[in-house]
Amino acid sequence: MMGKRIRKRGVGPFPCSYTSCGKVFSRSDHLRRHMSSHDPTKRLRCRVSTCTKSFTRNDARKVHEKTHIDTPPAIDLLHDLENSTFREETSATQIEAVGQDDDGDDDVPNPHHDIDFSVEKIFFKRRNFFSPDISPSEGNSPFGITSLMSPENQKGVPPKTNSNIGPYFQTSISGFSPDLMGAFEESIDFDFEIPDIFKGPLPFSQNSKDANEQQIDQILLSQMVQYIPDLQEDSNFTLKNMKLFLSNYWSAYHPQFPVLHKPSFSTPDAHPLLLLSMALIGSSLCQSAPAPGYWDLIDSDTIVELSDKIARPLRWLLLSCPEAAPPCKSWLIHSLLILEMYEINRSTRDLHERACIYSATKIQLLRRSPFLGDQNAKSSLENWIENESMRRVAWEAFYVDTIQAVVFNHPANLYANNLKLSLPCPDEFWETDSSDALDLSPSSLIQIPTISESLRKILQNEHVSTGYFGYKIILAGLLNLILQMEQTESQSLVLGLKLSEDNNWQELIASALEYWKLSAPKTSNLCSDKLCQYPEYHAAQTYLRIRQYDYYVYAGSPHRANVKINMKDYESAAKRISRWAQSLNGALTVVQAYILLFEMIVPLNSNSNQQVMVEYEPQKDPVIYRPMAVLATIFPLWCYVFNLYGPESSFKAPDTGLQLEDGFTPSVEDPGSYLRRIREEFGVRTGKPVNSLSSMGSEMVTSTLAEYAKALPEIPKINNIVGLLVLLARGYSKSSSQVAKRFGTLIKHCSDRSMGSNSVFCVELNLM
């Protein structure tokens, strides 16, 4: 076992350089702390209204404020909120690297390069502490984890029954501890103060800003053409279309990722490359955004050509512009994320692969971008907006990175324990055009939690106060935990460590996912969207229980990530699928798949008894990653029913000799009837209808889903799935994304297998 590294202390003495002081210190950190007392601009007032004391150190102020608790008046953290002076301290002790030993010399580098955007942020100041049982260096390690669930670490809060994961390994080594939550060992303190700029009316009004959000004139159009000259010859690159593309951005994309500050956004002040990025994603959403009457008059193929014409040079334009040099602004990273989401989800295969290759670029730009702007502009509204935008773009990057790791099996570049960052401010506060937002929920502004605190609460079935965007981030955090725990398991096998038989981290996260879904907002920011609000939740439940590689290979994919799949690979995957299908995990996965499909294809209409069936087409879906979430459930569903029950019919069996007309696929049940029948069977056989899940608690939901899983083998004709497969294959084949089209072809191959075809691999994919 390697010994703990000893940091050498700088050689003293260290005299104070302040005139007429004369004090001398033996340690450099003591001198730094002392020097802050000579700066009168960094005095921190006690926030109790009747107290006039001030302090040079934030921790000293906090200790003092606690003395007011036992005697009235109690601490009022919102004391004189609108009259307070915006103060921020950024002393040297506050911006020391996380994990720096008090005895450490300033020249000793920190070996852990965690992203820490919050050390210098305006609204929230935090100090990180480690438990007595763990060293600072261990605290930043993915394996240096010590239980936070023990009573001594809960500060008087009794432990909950579901919070104790138990020993994860039977064998342990130093620095390799078994607790799931060890990645979130820091204790977090929050301070929130409002900048002076918010005391009065804000210097912008929504009434005057509407036009500027999507206003494009010939000058802006010419500036864009200077970056991409080919656009000048494109007949779709017009003022009218560009306005509509930006309108699509604000109506369909911005509600999902509210990064830009809409009330203050002005197209004349925005960088042309940002406007091109917004137009890019807006053009790709033209079939799912409002104003269908206009888009019906436009050839969608020519719009796709325009989108690709913007996308191909855009990455190099963004990375080569002067603003890309670190530290870069939030708009540039946001533009890279927009481009990546377009390339991954809505473009050609070569652009999809390009996005995968250069995905880590945005992470490196984030690592090199300070989270605090000009310290001399503390009351500047522009400065506050940029800081909050950078926080939001960091969370956007975290969400995109994690979701793509789950639905596409891409490697993750960001982990939750690397982000020492609070959740975004409330959405209504961010979107408002008036200082009246301070009156909406002032307590929520001062209690904004970090991701680590939020995950602790969700894992213990405790509510987290945040908005729609914040809950999306928490869901990504839970998915990220799954990725981390899988990595831990893999590394333990490499180290020869034996896994504990009572390991239950998967059940703990599955339970947390159920609680998350019940506590999340019931409707998304996309008010017009009535389908499944949180498809990533179902994708997460699937990812917990089955390997993505296995179900794609079993479905007949001839290669994965350009690696050819041979028959031996298929047979190995088939064995694992067979074991999975006969287990409880297999049934639970299928139940989650059905629930997602219920919400997507046969949604319940509370205002009418009319039964509807949605002809799902990914190209018209405004939710960026929902098409991939549907794929993450339909393939495991087919694997389950085909493995256990075989094909639906024998129309394409080689020994029948039948010749079906092109485009004709006979099915026993249409998809709407099939899904409605399965939904009714769940309710009849358990006495708990599917539509009652939303009114249950998380524990009741978990037990009900288990009952559905046990009832699954009793439901007849569960393999009548051809109609459903044909519906989805047809929808995905219409997508402008070549990747989506390939998945549509693979779904069509599964339908052929369910009609008796004995062709294991989808040969058509080799031709695409």
PDB file of C-alpha atoms in Angstrom, residues 300-485:
ATOM      1  CA  SER A 300     -38.397  19.416 -46.220  1.00  0.00           C
ATOM      2  CA  ASP A 301     -35.518  17.892 -48.198  1.00  0.00           C
ATOM      3  CA  THR A 302     -34.232  21.327 -49.180  1.00  0.00           C
ATOM      4  CA  ILE A 303     -34.421  22.446 -45.542  1.00  0.00           C
ATOM      5  CA  VAL A 304     -32.306  19.420 -44.591  1.00  0.00           C
ATOM      6  CA  GLU A 305     -29.761  20.431 -47.230  1.00  0.00           C
ATOM      7  CA  LEU A 306     -29.639  23.936 -45.769  1.00  0.00           C
ATOM      8  CA  SER A 307     -29.138  22.531 -42.259  1.00  0.00           C
ATOM      9  CA  ASP A 308     -26.225  20.368 -43.378  1.00  0.00           C
ATOM     10  CA  LYS A 309     -24.763  23.307 -45.292  1.00  0.00           C
ATOM     11  CA  ILE A 310     -24.661  25.245 -42.014  1.00  0.00           C
ATOM     12  CA  ALA A 311     -23.497  22.333 -39.867  1.00  0.00           C
ATOM     13  CA  ARG A 312     -20.491  21.129 -41.868  1.00  0.00           C
ATOM     14  CA  PRO A 313     -18.259  24.214 -41.506  1.00  0.00           C
ATOM     15  CA  LEU A 314     -19.778  25.453 -38.244  1.00  0.00           C
ATOM     16  CA  ARG A 315     -17.589  23.476 -35.837  1.00  0.00           C
ATOM     17  CA  TRP A 316     -14.378  24.757 -37.400  1.00  0.00           C
ATOM     18  CA  LEU A 317     -15.734  28.288 -37.551  1.00  0.00           C
ATOM     19  CA  LEU A 318     -16.576  28.171 -33.848  1.00  0.00           C
ATOM     20  CA  LEU A 319     -13.255  26.691 -32.764  1.00  0.00           C
ATOM     21  CA  SER A 320     -11.182  28.989 -34.968  1.00  0.00           C
ATOM     22  CA  CYS A 321     -12.847  32.264 -34.014  1.00  0.00           C
ATOM     23  CA  PRO A 322     -10.944  34.505 -31.546  1.00  0.00           C
ATOM     24  CA  GLU A 323     -13.675  34.051 -28.909  1.00  0.00           C
ATOM     25  CA  ALA A 324     -12.854  30.324 -28.685  1.00  0.00           C
ATOM     26  CA  ALA A 325      -9.572  30.995 -26.911  1.00  0.00           C
ATOM     27  CA  PRO A 326     -10.016  30.127 -23.215  1.00  0.00           C
ATOM     28  CA  PRO A 327     -11.579  31.598 -21.234  1.00  0.00           C
ATOM     29  CA  CYS A 328     -14.451  31.614 -23.718  1.00  0.00           C
ATOM     30  CA  LYS A 329     -17.977  32.897 -23.314  1.00  0.00           C
ATOM     31  CA  SER A 330     -21.021  30.757 -22.632  1.00  0.00           C
ATOM     32  CA  TRP A 331     -22.536  31.422 -26.077  1.00  0.00           C
ATOM     33  CA  LEU A 332     -19.676  29.612 -27.823  1.00  0.00           C
ATOM     34  CA  ILE A 333     -19.979  26.447 -25.724  1.00  0.00           C
ATOM     35  CA  HIS A 334     -23.750  26.601 -26.115  1.00  0.00           C
ATOM     36  CA  SER A 335     -23.291  26.818 -29.888  1.00  0.00           C
ATOM     37  CA  LEU A 336     -21.037  23.759 -29.843  1.00  0.00           C
ATOM     38  CA  LEU A 337     -23.666  21.863 -27.853  1.00  0.00           C
ATOM     39  CA  ILE A 338     -26.422  22.826 -30.279  1.00  0.00           C
ATOM     40  CA  LEU A 339     -24.254  21.656 -33.161  1.00  0.00           C
ATOM     41  CA  GLU A 340     -23.450  18.385 -31.382  1.00  0.00           C
ATOM     42  CA  MET A 341     -27.106  17.642 -30.694  1.00  0.00           C
ATOM     43  CA  TYR A 342     -27.923  18.278 -34.335  1.00  0.00           C
ATOM     44  CA  GLU A 343     -25.059  16.109 -35.586  1.00  0.00           C
ATOM     45  CA  ILE A 344     -25.857  13.260 -33.204  1.00  0.00           C
ATOM     46  CA  ASN A 345     -29.630  13.183 -33.600  1.00  0.00           C
ATOM     47  CA  ARG A 346     -30.674  14.792 -36.882  1.00  0.00           C
ATOM     48  CA  SER A 347     -27.929  14.599 -39.487  1.00  0.00           C
ATOM     49  CA  THR A 348     -25.850  12.270 -41.625  1.00  0.00           C
ATOM     50  CA  ARG A 349     -23.819   9.369 -40.355  1.00  0.00           C
ATOM     51  CA  ASP A 350     -20.467  11.075 -40.989  1.00  0.00           C
ATOM     52  CA  LEU A 351     -21.562  14.145 -39.005  1.00  0.00           C
ATOM     53  CA  HIS A 352     -22.795  11.833 -36.239  1.00  0.00           C
ATOM     54  CA  GLU A 353     -19.356  10.228 -36.068  1.00  0.00           C
ATOM     55  CA  ARG A 354     -17.656  13.624 -36.177  1.00  0.00           C
ATOM     56  CA  ALA A 355     -19.668  14.747 -33.164  1.00  0.00           C
ATOM     57  CA  CYS A 356     -18.584  11.644 -31.247  1.00  0.00           C
ATOM     58  CA  ILE A 357     -14.927  12.283 -32.034  1.00  0.00           C
ATOM     59  CA  TYR A 358     -14.909  15.941 -31.009  1.00  0.00           C
ATOM     60  CA  SER A 359     -17.402  15.709 -28.153  1.00  0.00           C
ATOM     61  CA  ALA A 360     -14.753  16.225 -25.478  1.00  0.00           C
ATOM     62  CA  THR A 361     -13.789  19.630 -26.907  1.00  0.00           C
ATOM     63  CA  LYS A 362     -16.630  21.380 -25.114  1.00  0.00           C
ATOM     64  CA  ILE A 363     -15.559  19.777 -21.826  1.00  0.00           C
ATOM     65  CA  GLN A 364     -12.037  21.125 -22.197  1.00  0.00           C
ATOM     66  CA  LEU A 365     -13.390  24.596 -22.913  1.00  0.00           C
ATOM     67  CA  LEU A 366     -15.510  24.370 -19.767  1.00  0.00           C
ATOM     68  CA  ARG A 367     -12.504  23.309 -17.708  1.00  0.00           C
ATOM     69  CA  ARG A 368     -10.630  26.382 -18.888  1.00  0.00           C
ATOM     70  CA  SER A 369     -13.459  28.872 -18.462  1.00  0.00           C
ATOM     71  CA  PRO A 370     -13.636  30.726 -15.138  1.00  0.00           C
ATOM     72  CA  PHE A 371     -17.085  30.808 -13.654  1.00  0.00           C
ATOM     73  CA  LEU A 372     -16.759  34.348 -12.401  1.00  0.00           C
ATOM     74  CA  GLY A 373     -16.645  37.412 -14.597  1.00  0.00           C
ATOM     75  CA  ASP A 374     -15.144  40.800 -13.880  1.00  0.00           C
ATOM     76  CA  GLN A 375     -14.844  41.261 -10.135  1.00  0.00           C
ATOM     77  CA  ASN A 376     -15.171  45.028 -10.585  1.00  0.00           C
ATOM     78  CA  ALA A 377     -18.629  44.677 -12.135  1.00  0.00           C
ATOM     79  CA  LYS A 378     -20.418  42.976  -9.276  1.00  0.00           C
ATOM     80  CA  SER A 379     -23.646  44.908  -9.761  1.00  0.00           C
ATOM     81  CA  SER A 380     -23.690  44.534 -13.533  1.00  0.00           C
ATOM     82  CA  LEU A 381     -26.738  42.761 -14.876  1.00  0.00           C
ATOM     83  CA  GLU A 382     -24.731  41.681 -17.905  1.00  0.00           C
ATOM     84  CA  ASN A 383     -22.161  40.080 -15.614  1.00  0.00           C
ATOM     85  CA  TRP A 384     -24.824  38.193 -13.657  1.00  0.00           C
ATOM     86  CA  ILE A 385     -26.471  36.936 -16.857  1.00  0.00           C
ATOM     87  CA  GLU A 386     -23.160  35.649 -18.219  1.00  0.00           C
ATOM     88  CA  ASN A 387     -22.372  33.849 -14.948  1.00  0.00           C
ATOM     89  CA  GLU A 388     -25.773  32.177 -14.795  1.00  0.00           C
ATOM     90  CA  SER A 389     -25.552  31.336 -18.504  1.00  0.00           C
ATOM     91  CA  MET A 390     -22.202  29.661 -17.946  1.00  0.00           C
ATOM     92  CA  ARG A 391     -23.699  27.649 -15.086  1.00  0.00           C
ATOM     93  CA  ARG A 392     -26.568  26.593 -17.332  1.00  0.00           C
ATOM     94  CA  VAL A 393     -24.350  25.741 -20.278  1.00  0.00           C
ATOM     95  CA  ALA A 394     -22.228  23.583 -17.963  1.00  0.00           C
ATOM     96  CA  TRP A 395     -25.358  21.678 -16.935  1.00  0.00           C
ATOM     97  CA  GLU A 396     -26.447  21.444 -20.552  1.00  0.00           C
ATOM     98  CA  ALA A 397     -23.086  19.845 -21.358  1.00  0.00           C
ATOM     99  CA  PHE A 398     -23.446  17.449 -18.417  1.00  0.00           C
ATOM    100  CA  TYR A 399     -26.940  16.434 -19.477  1.00  0.00           C
ATOM    101  CA  VAL A 400     -26.002  15.904 -23.131  1.00  0.00           C
ATOM    102  CA  ASP A 401     -22.857  13.971 -22.234  1.00  0.00           C
ATOM    103  CA  THR A 402     -24.716  11.652 -19.843  1.00  0.00           C
ATOM    104  CA  ILE A 403     -27.800  11.045 -21.994  1.00  0.00           C
ATOM    105  CA  GLN A 404     -25.671  10.224 -25.023  1.00  0.00           C
ATOM    106  CA  ALA A 405     -23.648   7.784 -22.941  1.00  0.00           C
ATOM    107  CA  VAL A 406     -26.879   5.969 -22.051  1.00  0.00           C
ATOM    108  CA  VAL A 407     -28.855   5.987 -25.308  1.00  0.00           C
ATOM    109  CA  PHE A 408     -25.916   5.777 -27.744  1.00  0.00           C
ATOM    110  CA  ASN A 409     -23.414   3.976 -25.498  1.00  0.00           C
ATOM    111  CA  HIS A 410     -20.889   6.766 -26.051  1.00  0.00           C
ATOM    112  CA  PRO A 411     -18.140   7.170 -23.430  1.00  0.00           C
ATOM    113  CA  ALA A 412     -18.958   9.744 -20.761  1.00  0.00           C
ATOM    114  CA  ASN A 413     -16.579  12.680 -20.321  1.00  0.00           C
ATOM    115  CA  LEU A 414     -18.192  14.289 -17.269  1.00  0.00           C
ATOM    116  CA  TYR A 415     -19.079  12.728 -13.932  1.00  0.00           C
ATOM    117  CA  ALA A 416     -21.311  14.173 -11.267  1.00  0.00           C
ATOM    118  CA  ASN A 417     -18.600  14.189  -8.612  1.00  0.00           C
ATOM    119  CA  ASN A 418     -16.488  16.423 -10.882  1.00  0.00           C
ATOM    120  CA  LEU A 419     -19.130  19.165 -10.975  1.00  0.00           C
ATOM    121  CA  LYS A 420     -19.027  21.224  -7.798  1.00  0.00           C
ATOM    122  CA  LEU A 421     -21.840  23.400  -8.982  1.00  0.00           C
ATOM    123  CA  SER A 422     -25.270  24.427  -7.751  1.00  0.00           C
ATOM    124  CA  LEU A 423     -28.372  23.827  -9.840  1.00  0.00           C
ATOM    125  CA  PRO A 424     -29.644  26.714 -12.000  1.00  0.00           C
ATOM    126  CA  CYS A 425     -31.695  29.477 -10.465  1.00  0.00           C
ATOM    127  CA  PRO A 426     -35.491  29.001 -10.723  1.00  0.00           C
ATOM    128  CA  ASP A 427     -36.773  28.993 -14.289  1.00  0.00           C
ATOM    129  CA  GLU A 428     -39.365  31.696 -13.584  1.00  0.00           C
ATOM    130  CA  PHE A 429     -36.601  33.928 -12.225  1.00  0.00           C
ATOM    131  CA  TRP A 430     -34.433  33.310 -15.303  1.00  0.00           C
ATOM    132  CA  GLU A 431     -37.228  33.869 -17.807  1.00  0.00           C
ATOM    133  CA  THR A 432     -38.821  36.941 -16.238  1.00  0.00           C
ATOM    134  CA  ASP A 433     -38.461  40.444 -17.616  1.00  0.00           C
ATOM    135  CA  SER A 434     -39.235  42.149 -14.302  1.00  0.00           C
ATOM    136  CA  SER A 435     -37.614  42.515 -10.917  1.00  0.00           C
ATOM    137  CA  ASP A 436     -40.929  41.295  -9.485  1.00  0.00           C
ATOM    138  CA  ALA A 437     -39.454  37.815  -9.913  1.00  0.00           C
ATOM    139  CA  LEU A 438     -37.777  38.327  -6.563  1.00  0.00           C
ATOM    140  CA  ASP A 439     -41.207  38.150  -4.979  1.00  0.00           C
ATOM    141  CA  LEU A 440     -42.130  34.842  -6.640  1.00  0.00           C
ATOM    142  CA  SER A 441     -40.233  32.504  -4.367  1.00  0.00           C
ATOM    143  CA  PRO A 442     -37.469  34.288  -2.463  1.00  0.00           C
ATOM    144  CA  SER A 443     -36.784  31.303  -0.241  1.00  0.00           C
ATOM    145  CA  SER A 444     -36.042  29.130  -3.255  1.00  0.00           C
ATOM    146  CA  LEU A 445     -33.349  31.559  -4.360  1.00  0.00           C
ATOM    147  CA  ILE A 446     -31.398  31.105  -1.167  1.00  0.00           C
ATOM    148  CA  GLN A 447     -31.799  27.328  -0.986  1.00  0.00           C
ATOM    149  CA  ILE A 448     -30.611  26.290  -4.444  1.00  0.00           C
ATOM    150  CA  PRO A 449     -28.811  22.973  -3.864  1.00  0.00           C
ATOM    151  CA  THR A 450     -25.800  21.478  -5.585  1.00  0.00           C
ATOM    152  CA  ILE A 451     -26.043  18.335  -7.666  1.00  0.00           C
ATOM    153  CA  SER A 452     -24.451  16.275  -4.893  1.00  0.00           C
ATOM    154  CA  GLU A 453     -26.943  17.487  -2.293  1.00  0.00           C
ATOM    155  CA  SER A 454     -29.811  16.907  -4.733  1.00  0.00           C
ATOM    156  CA  LEU A 455     -28.713  13.344  -5.445  1.00  0.00           C
ATOM    157  CA  ARG A 456     -28.392  12.589  -1.733  1.00  0.00           C
ATOM    158  CA  LYS A 457     -31.965  13.735  -1.197  1.00  0.00           C
ATOM    159  CA  ILE A 458     -33.400  11.846  -4.166  1.00  0.00           C
ATOM    160  CA  LEU A 459     -31.601   8.657  -3.130  1.00  0.00           C
ATOM    161  CA  GLN A 460     -33.256   9.000   0.286  1.00  0.00           C
ATOM    162  CA  ASN A 461     -36.674   9.824  -1.225  1.00  0.00           C
ATOM    163  CA  GLU A 462     -36.559  13.456  -0.139  1.00  0.00           C
ATOM    164  CA  HIS A 463     -37.996  16.294  -2.206  1.00  0.00           C
ATOM    165  CA  VAL A 464     -35.718  18.737  -4.044  1.00  0.00           C
ATOM    166  CA  SER A 465     -37.056  22.210  -4.770  1.00  0.00           C
ATOM    167  CA  THR A 466     -36.105  23.050  -8.339  1.00  0.00           C
ATOM    168  CA  GLY A 467     -37.707  23.592 -11.731  1.00  0.00           C
ATOM    169  CA  TYR A 468     -38.114  21.547 -14.896  1.00  0.00           C
ATOM    170  CA  PHE A 469     -34.530  22.129 -16.063  1.00  0.00           C
ATOM    171  CA  GLY A 470     -33.211  21.348 -12.596  1.00  0.00           C
ATOM    172  CA  TYR A 471     -35.082  18.043 -12.505  1.00  0.00           C
ATOM    173  CA  LYS A 472     -33.653  17.112 -15.894  1.00  0.00           C
ATOM    174  CA  ILE A 473     -30.194  17.699 -14.444  1.00  0.00           C
ATOM    175  CA  ILE A 474     -30.974  15.527 -11.405  1.00  0.00           C
ATOM    176  CA  LEU A 475     -32.147  12.735 -13.710  1.00  0.00           C
ATOM    177  CA  ALA A 476     -28.882  13.029 -15.624  1.00  0.00           C
ATOM    178  CA  GLY A 477     -27.111  12.835 -12.266  1.00  0.00           C
ATOM    179  CA  LEU A 478     -28.847   9.540 -11.441  1.00  0.00           C
ATOM    180  CA  LEU A 479     -27.914   8.193 -14.863  1.00  0.00           C
ATOM    181  CA  ASN A 480     -24.387   9.381 -14.237  1.00  0.00           C
ATOM    182  CA  LEU A 481     -24.306   7.440 -10.968  1.00  0.00           C
ATOM    183  CA  ILE A 482     -25.199   4.292 -12.903  1.00  0.00           C
ATOM    184  CA  LEU A 483     -22.267   4.909 -15.243  1.00  0.00           C
ATOM    185  CA  GLN A 484     -19.929   5.483 -12.304  1.00  0.00           C
ATOM    186  CA  MET A 485     -21.029   2.364 -10.453  1.00  0.00           C
TER     187      MET A 485
END
